[in-house]
PDB file of C-alpha atoms and ligand atoms in Angstrom:
ATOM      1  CA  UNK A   1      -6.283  -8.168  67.623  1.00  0.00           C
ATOM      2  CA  UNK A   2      -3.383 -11.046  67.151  1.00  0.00           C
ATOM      3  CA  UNK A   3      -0.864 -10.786  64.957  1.00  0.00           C
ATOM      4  CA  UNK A   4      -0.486  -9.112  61.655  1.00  0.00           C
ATOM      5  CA  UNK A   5       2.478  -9.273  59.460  1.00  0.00           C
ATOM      6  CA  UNK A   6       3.233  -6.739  55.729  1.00  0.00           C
ATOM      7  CA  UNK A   7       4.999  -8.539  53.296  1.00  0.00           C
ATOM      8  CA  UNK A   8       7.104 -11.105  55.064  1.00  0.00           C
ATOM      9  CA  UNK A   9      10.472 -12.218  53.181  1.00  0.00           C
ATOM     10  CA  UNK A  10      13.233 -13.805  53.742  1.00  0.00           C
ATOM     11  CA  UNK A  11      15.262 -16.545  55.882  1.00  0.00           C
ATOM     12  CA  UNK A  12      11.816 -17.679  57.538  1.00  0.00           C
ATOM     13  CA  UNK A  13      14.414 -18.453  60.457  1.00  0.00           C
ATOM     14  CA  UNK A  14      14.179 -15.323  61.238  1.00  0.00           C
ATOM     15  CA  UNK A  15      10.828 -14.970  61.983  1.00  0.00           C
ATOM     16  CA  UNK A  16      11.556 -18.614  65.106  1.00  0.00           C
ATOM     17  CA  UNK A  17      11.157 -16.231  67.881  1.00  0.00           C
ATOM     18  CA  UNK A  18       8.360 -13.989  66.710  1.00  0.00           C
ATOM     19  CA  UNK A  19       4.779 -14.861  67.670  1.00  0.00           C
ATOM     20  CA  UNK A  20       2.429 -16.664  65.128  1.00  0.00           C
ATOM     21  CA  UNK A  21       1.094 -14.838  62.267  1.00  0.00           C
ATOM     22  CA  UNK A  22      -2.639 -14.888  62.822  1.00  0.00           C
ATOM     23  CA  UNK A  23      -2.912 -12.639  59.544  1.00  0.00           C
ATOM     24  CA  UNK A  24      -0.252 -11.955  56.699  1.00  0.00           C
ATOM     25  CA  UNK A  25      -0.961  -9.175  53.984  1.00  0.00           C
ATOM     26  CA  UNK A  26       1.045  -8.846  50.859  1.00  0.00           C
ATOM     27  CA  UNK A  27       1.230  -5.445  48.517  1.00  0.00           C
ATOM     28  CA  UNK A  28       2.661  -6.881  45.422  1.00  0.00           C
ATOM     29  CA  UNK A  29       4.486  -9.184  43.916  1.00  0.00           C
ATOM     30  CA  UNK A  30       8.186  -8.022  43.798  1.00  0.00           C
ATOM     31  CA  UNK A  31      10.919 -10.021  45.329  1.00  0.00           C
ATOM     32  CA  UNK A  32      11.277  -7.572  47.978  1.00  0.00           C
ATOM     33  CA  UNK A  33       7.448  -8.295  49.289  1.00  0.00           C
ATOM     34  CA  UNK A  34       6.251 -11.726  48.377  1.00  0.00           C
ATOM     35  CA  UNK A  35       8.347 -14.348  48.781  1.00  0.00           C
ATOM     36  CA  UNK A  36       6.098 -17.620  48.590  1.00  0.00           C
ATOM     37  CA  UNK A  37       8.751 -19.709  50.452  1.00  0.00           C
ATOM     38  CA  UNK A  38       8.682 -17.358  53.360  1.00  0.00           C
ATOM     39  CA  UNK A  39       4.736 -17.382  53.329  1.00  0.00           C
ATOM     40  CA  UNK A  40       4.818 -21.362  52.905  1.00  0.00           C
ATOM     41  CA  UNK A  41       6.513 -21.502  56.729  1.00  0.00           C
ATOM     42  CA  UNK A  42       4.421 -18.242  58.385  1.00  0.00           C
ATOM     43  CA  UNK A  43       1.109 -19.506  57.354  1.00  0.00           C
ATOM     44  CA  UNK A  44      -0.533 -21.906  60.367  1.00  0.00           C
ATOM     45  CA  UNK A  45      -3.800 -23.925  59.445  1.00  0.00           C
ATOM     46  CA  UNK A  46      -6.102 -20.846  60.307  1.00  0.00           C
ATOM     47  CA  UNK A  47      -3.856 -17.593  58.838  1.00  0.00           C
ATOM     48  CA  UNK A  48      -5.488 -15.913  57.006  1.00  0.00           C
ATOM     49  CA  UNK A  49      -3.506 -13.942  53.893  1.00  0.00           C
ATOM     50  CA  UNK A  50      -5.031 -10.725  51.791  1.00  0.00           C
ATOM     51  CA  UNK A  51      -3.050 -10.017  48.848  1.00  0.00           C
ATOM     52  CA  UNK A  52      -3.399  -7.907  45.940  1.00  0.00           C
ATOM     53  CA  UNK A  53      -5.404  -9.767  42.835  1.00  0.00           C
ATOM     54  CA  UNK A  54      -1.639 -10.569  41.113  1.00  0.00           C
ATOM     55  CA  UNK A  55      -0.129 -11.978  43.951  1.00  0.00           C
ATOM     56  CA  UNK A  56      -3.559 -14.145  44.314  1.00  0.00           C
ATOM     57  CA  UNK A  57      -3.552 -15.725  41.141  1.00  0.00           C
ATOM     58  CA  UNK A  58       0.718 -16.980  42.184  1.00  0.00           C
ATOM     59  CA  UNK A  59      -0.128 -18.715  45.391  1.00  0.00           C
ATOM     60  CA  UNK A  60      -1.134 -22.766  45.488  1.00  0.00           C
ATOM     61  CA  UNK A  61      -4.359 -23.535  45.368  1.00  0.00           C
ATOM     62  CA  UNK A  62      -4.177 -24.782  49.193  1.00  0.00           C
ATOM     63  CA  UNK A  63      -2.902 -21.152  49.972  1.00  0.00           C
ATOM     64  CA  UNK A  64      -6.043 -19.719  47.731  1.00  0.00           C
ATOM     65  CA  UNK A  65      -8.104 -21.692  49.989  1.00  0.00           C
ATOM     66  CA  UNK A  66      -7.235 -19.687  53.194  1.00  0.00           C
ATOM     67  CA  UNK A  67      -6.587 -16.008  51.020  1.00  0.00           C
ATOM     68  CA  UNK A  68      -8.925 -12.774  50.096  1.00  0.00           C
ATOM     69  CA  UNK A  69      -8.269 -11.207  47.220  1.00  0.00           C
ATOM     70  CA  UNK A  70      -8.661  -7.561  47.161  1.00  0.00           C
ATOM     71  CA  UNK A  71      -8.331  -4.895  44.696  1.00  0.00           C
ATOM     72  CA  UNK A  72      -7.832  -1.025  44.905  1.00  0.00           C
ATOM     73  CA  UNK A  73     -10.369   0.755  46.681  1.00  0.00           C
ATOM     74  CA  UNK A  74     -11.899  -2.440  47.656  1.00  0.00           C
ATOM     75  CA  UNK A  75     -12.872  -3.267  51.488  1.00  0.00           C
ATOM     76  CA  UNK A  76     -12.603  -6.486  53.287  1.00  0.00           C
ATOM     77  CA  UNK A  77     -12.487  -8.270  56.576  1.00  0.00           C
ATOM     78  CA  UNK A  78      -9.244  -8.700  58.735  1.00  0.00           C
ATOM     79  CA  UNK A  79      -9.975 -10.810  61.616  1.00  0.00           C
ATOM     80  CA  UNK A  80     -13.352  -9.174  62.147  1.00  0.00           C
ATOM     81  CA  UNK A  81     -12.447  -5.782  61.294  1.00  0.00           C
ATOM     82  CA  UNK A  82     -12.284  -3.510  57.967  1.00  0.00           C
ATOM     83  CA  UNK A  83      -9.681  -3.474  56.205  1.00  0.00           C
ATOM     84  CA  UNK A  84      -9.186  -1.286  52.497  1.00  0.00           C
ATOM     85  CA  UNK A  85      -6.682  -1.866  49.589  1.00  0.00           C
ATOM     86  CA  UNK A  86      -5.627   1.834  48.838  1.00  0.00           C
ATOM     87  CA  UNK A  87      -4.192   2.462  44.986  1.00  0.00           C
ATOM     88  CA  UNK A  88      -0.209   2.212  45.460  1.00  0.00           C
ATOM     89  CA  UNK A  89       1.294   2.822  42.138  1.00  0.00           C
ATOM     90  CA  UNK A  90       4.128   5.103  40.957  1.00  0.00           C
ATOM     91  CA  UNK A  91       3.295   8.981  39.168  1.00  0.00           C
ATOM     92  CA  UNK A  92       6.604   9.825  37.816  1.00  0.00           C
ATOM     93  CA  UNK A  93       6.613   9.207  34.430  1.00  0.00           C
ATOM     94  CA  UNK A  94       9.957   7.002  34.362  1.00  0.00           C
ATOM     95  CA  UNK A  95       8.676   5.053  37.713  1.00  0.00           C
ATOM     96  CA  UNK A  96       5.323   3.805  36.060  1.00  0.00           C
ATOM     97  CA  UNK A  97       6.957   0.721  34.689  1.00  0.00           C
ATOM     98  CA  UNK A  98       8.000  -0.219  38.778  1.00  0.00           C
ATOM     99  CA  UNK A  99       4.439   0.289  40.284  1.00  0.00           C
ATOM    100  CA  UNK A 100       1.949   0.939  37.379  1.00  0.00           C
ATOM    101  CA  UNK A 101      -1.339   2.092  38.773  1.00  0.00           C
ATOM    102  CA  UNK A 102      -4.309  -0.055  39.258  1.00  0.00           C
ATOM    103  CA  UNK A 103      -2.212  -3.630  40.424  1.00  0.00           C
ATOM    104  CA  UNK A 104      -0.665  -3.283  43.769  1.00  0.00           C
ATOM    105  CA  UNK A 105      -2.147  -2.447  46.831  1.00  0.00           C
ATOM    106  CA  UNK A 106      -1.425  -0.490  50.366  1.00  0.00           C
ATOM    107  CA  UNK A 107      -3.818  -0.888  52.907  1.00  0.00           C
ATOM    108  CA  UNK A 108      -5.756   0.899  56.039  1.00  0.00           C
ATOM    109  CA  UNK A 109      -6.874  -1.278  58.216  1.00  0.00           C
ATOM    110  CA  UNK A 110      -7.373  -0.813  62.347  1.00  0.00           C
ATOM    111  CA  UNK A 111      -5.996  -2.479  65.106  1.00  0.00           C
ATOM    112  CA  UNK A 112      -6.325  -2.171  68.725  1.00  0.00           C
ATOM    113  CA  UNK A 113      -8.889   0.605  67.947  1.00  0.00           C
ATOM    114  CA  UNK A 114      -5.871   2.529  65.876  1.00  0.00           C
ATOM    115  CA  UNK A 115      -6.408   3.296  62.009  1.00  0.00           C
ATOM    116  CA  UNK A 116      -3.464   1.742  60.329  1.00  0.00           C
ATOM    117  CA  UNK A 117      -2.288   2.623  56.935  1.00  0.00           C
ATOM    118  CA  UNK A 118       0.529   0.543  55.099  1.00  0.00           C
ATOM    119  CA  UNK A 119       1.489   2.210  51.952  1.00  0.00           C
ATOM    120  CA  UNK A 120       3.187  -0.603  50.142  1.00  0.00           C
ATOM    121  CA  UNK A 121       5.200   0.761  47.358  1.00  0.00           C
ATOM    122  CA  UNK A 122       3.611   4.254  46.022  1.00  0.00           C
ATOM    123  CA  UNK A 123       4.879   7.674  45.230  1.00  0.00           C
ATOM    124  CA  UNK A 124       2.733  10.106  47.504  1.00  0.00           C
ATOM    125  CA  UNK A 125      -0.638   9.681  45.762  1.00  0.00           C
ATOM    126  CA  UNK A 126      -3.802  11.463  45.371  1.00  0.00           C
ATOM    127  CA  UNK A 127      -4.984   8.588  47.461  1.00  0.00           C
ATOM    128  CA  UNK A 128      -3.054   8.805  50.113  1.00  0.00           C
ATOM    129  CA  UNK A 129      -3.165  12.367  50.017  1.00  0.00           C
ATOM    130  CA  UNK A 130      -6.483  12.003  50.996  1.00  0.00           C
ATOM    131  CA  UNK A 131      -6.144   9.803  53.727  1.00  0.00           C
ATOM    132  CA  UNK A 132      -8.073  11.048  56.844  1.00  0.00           C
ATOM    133  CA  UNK A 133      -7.864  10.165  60.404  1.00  0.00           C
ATOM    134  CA  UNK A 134      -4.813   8.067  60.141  1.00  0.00           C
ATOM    135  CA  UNK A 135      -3.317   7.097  63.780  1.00  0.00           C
ATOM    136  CA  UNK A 136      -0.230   5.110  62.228  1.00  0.00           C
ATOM    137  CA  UNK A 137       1.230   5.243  58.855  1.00  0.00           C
ATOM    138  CA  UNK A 138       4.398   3.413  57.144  1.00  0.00           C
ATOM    139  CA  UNK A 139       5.410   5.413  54.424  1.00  0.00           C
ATOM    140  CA  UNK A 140       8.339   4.197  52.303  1.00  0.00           C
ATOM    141  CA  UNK A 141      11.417   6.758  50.489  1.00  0.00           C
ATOM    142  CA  UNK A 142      13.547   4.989  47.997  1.00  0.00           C
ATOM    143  CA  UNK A 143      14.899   5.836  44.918  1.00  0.00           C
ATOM    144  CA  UNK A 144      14.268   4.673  41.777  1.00  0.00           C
ATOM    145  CA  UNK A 145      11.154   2.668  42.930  1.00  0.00           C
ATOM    146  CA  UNK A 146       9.344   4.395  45.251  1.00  0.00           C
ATOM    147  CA  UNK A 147       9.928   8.688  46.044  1.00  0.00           C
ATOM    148  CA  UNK A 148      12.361  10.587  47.806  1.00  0.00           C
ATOM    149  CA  UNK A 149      12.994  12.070  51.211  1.00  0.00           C
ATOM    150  CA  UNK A 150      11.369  15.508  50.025  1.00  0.00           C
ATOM    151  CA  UNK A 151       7.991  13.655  48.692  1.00  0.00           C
ATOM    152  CA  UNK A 152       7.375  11.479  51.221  1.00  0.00           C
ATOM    153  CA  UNK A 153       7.626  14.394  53.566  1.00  0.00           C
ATOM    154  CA  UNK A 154       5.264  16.274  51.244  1.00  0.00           C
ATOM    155  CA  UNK A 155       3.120  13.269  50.848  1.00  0.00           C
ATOM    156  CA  UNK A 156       2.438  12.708  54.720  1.00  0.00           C
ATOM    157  CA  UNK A 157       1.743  16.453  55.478  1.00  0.00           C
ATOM    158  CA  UNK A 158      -1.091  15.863  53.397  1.00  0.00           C
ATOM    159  CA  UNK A 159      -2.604  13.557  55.234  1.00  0.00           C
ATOM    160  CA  UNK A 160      -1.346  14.167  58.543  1.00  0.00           C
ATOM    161  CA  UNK A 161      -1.176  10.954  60.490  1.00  0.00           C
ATOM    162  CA  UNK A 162      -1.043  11.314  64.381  1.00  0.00           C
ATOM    163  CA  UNK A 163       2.116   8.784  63.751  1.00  0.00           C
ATOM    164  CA  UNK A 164       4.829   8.403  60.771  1.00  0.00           C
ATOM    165  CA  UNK A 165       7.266   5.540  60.661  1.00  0.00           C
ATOM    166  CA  UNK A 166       9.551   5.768  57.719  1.00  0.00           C
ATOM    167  CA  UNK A 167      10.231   2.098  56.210  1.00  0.00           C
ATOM    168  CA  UNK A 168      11.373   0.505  53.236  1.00  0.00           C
ATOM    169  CA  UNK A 169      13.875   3.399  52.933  1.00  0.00           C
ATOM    170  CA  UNK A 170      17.204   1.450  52.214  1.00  0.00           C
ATOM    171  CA  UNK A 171      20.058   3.689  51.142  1.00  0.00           C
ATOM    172  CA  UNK A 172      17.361   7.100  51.608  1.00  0.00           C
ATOM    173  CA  UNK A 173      18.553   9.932  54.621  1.00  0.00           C
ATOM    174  CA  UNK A 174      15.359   9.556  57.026  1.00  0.00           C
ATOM    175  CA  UNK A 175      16.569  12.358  58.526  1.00  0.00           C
ATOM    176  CA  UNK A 176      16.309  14.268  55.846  1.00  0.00           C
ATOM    177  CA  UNK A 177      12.934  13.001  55.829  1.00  0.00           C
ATOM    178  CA  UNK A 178      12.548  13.980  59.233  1.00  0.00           C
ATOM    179  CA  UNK A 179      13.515  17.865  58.743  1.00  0.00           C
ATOM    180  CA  UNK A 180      11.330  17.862  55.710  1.00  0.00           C
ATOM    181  CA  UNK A 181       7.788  17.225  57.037  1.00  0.00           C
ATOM    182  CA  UNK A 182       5.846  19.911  58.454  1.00  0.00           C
ATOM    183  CA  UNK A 183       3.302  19.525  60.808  1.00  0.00           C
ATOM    184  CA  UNK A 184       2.094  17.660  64.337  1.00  0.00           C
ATOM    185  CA  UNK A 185       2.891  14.331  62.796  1.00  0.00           C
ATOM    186  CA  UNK A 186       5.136  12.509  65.298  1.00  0.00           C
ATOM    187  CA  UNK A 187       8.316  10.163  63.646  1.00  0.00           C
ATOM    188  CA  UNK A 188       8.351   7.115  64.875  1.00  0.00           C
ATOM    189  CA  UNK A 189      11.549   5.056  63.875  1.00  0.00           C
ATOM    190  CA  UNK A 190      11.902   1.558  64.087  1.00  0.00           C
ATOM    191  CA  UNK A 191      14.944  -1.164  63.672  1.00  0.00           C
ATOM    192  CA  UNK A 192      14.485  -2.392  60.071  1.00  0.00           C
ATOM    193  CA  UNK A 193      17.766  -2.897  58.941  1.00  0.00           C
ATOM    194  CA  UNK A 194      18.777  -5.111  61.386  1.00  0.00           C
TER     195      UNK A 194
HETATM  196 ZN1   ZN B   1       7.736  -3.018  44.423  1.00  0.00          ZN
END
């Protein structure tokens, strides 16, 4: 498949001993998920980027040149295999201003013959609700931006991926997740905070 990488930020020094990003998709354009410096040192001559249509119309036109804009609910290709921008957006009626719907994106896409879904920043949509035949999902918890413990736990029942990692959870209890959700759906944590 090669390799993919969700909104990379940060000290791109940290990224020396990691392979090559062969692909790079960004949700949205908050600090915390786009950081155009970071993206300036990932991207090789053939990365290829997808980004949301906001994030699109920030990046340099050389960076244009080798991105896909997509917008919810559309469908494109990630090295020569679908890929979907799923609706993430906030539904609380103080959280609207953070994620207001119809401008950022999560996205399913499959790798290594696995259906992938990256939620991005969203509340537990109707969206994602309906979700089906999800292998691996990353579902983030944290409060004010995104939903708490209890929804995402809700949220993920719903759509019942074979696979949950928690992420983008700073300062949330993902154990508390973890004693929340019902179902077969197996909890998968990783390092993220590291
Ligand atoms: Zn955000």
């Amino acid at each position: 498949m090669g390799t993919v990488y969700n909104d990379p930020v940060g000290d791109p020094a940290k990224y020396a001993d990691l392979p090559a990003a062969d692909a790079i998709l960004v949700t949205h354009h908050h600090g915390d998920h786009f950081n155009l410096d970071t993206l300036t040192a990932l991207m090789g001559d053939e990365t290829v980027l997808i980004t949301n249509p906001t994030v699109y119309d920030k990046l340099p036109a050389d960076m244009q040149a080798q991105a896909t804009a997509l917008a919810n609910g559309e469908t494109g290709q990630l090295l020569g295999m679908p890929i979907e921008a799923i609706p993430a957006y906030n539904t609380t009626e103080d959280r609207t201003k953070y994620h207001p719907k119809g401008r950022d994106n999560g996205y399913v896409l499959i790798a290594d013959g696995l259906r992938i879904y990256i939620a991005g920043d969203t509340e537990g949509t109707d969206e994602m609700r309906a979700l089906t035949d999800i292998d691996v999902a990353f579902v983030p918890m944290n409060l004010p931006f995104t939903m708490d413990e209890d929804a995402a736990a809700d949220a993920v029942a719903a759509f019942a991926p074979k696979v949950v990692y928690p992420y983008h959870y700073k300062n949330s209890d993902v154990f508390a997740f973890a004693d929340a959700l019902t179902g077969d759906t197996q909890i998968k944590m990783a390092k993220w905070y590291v």
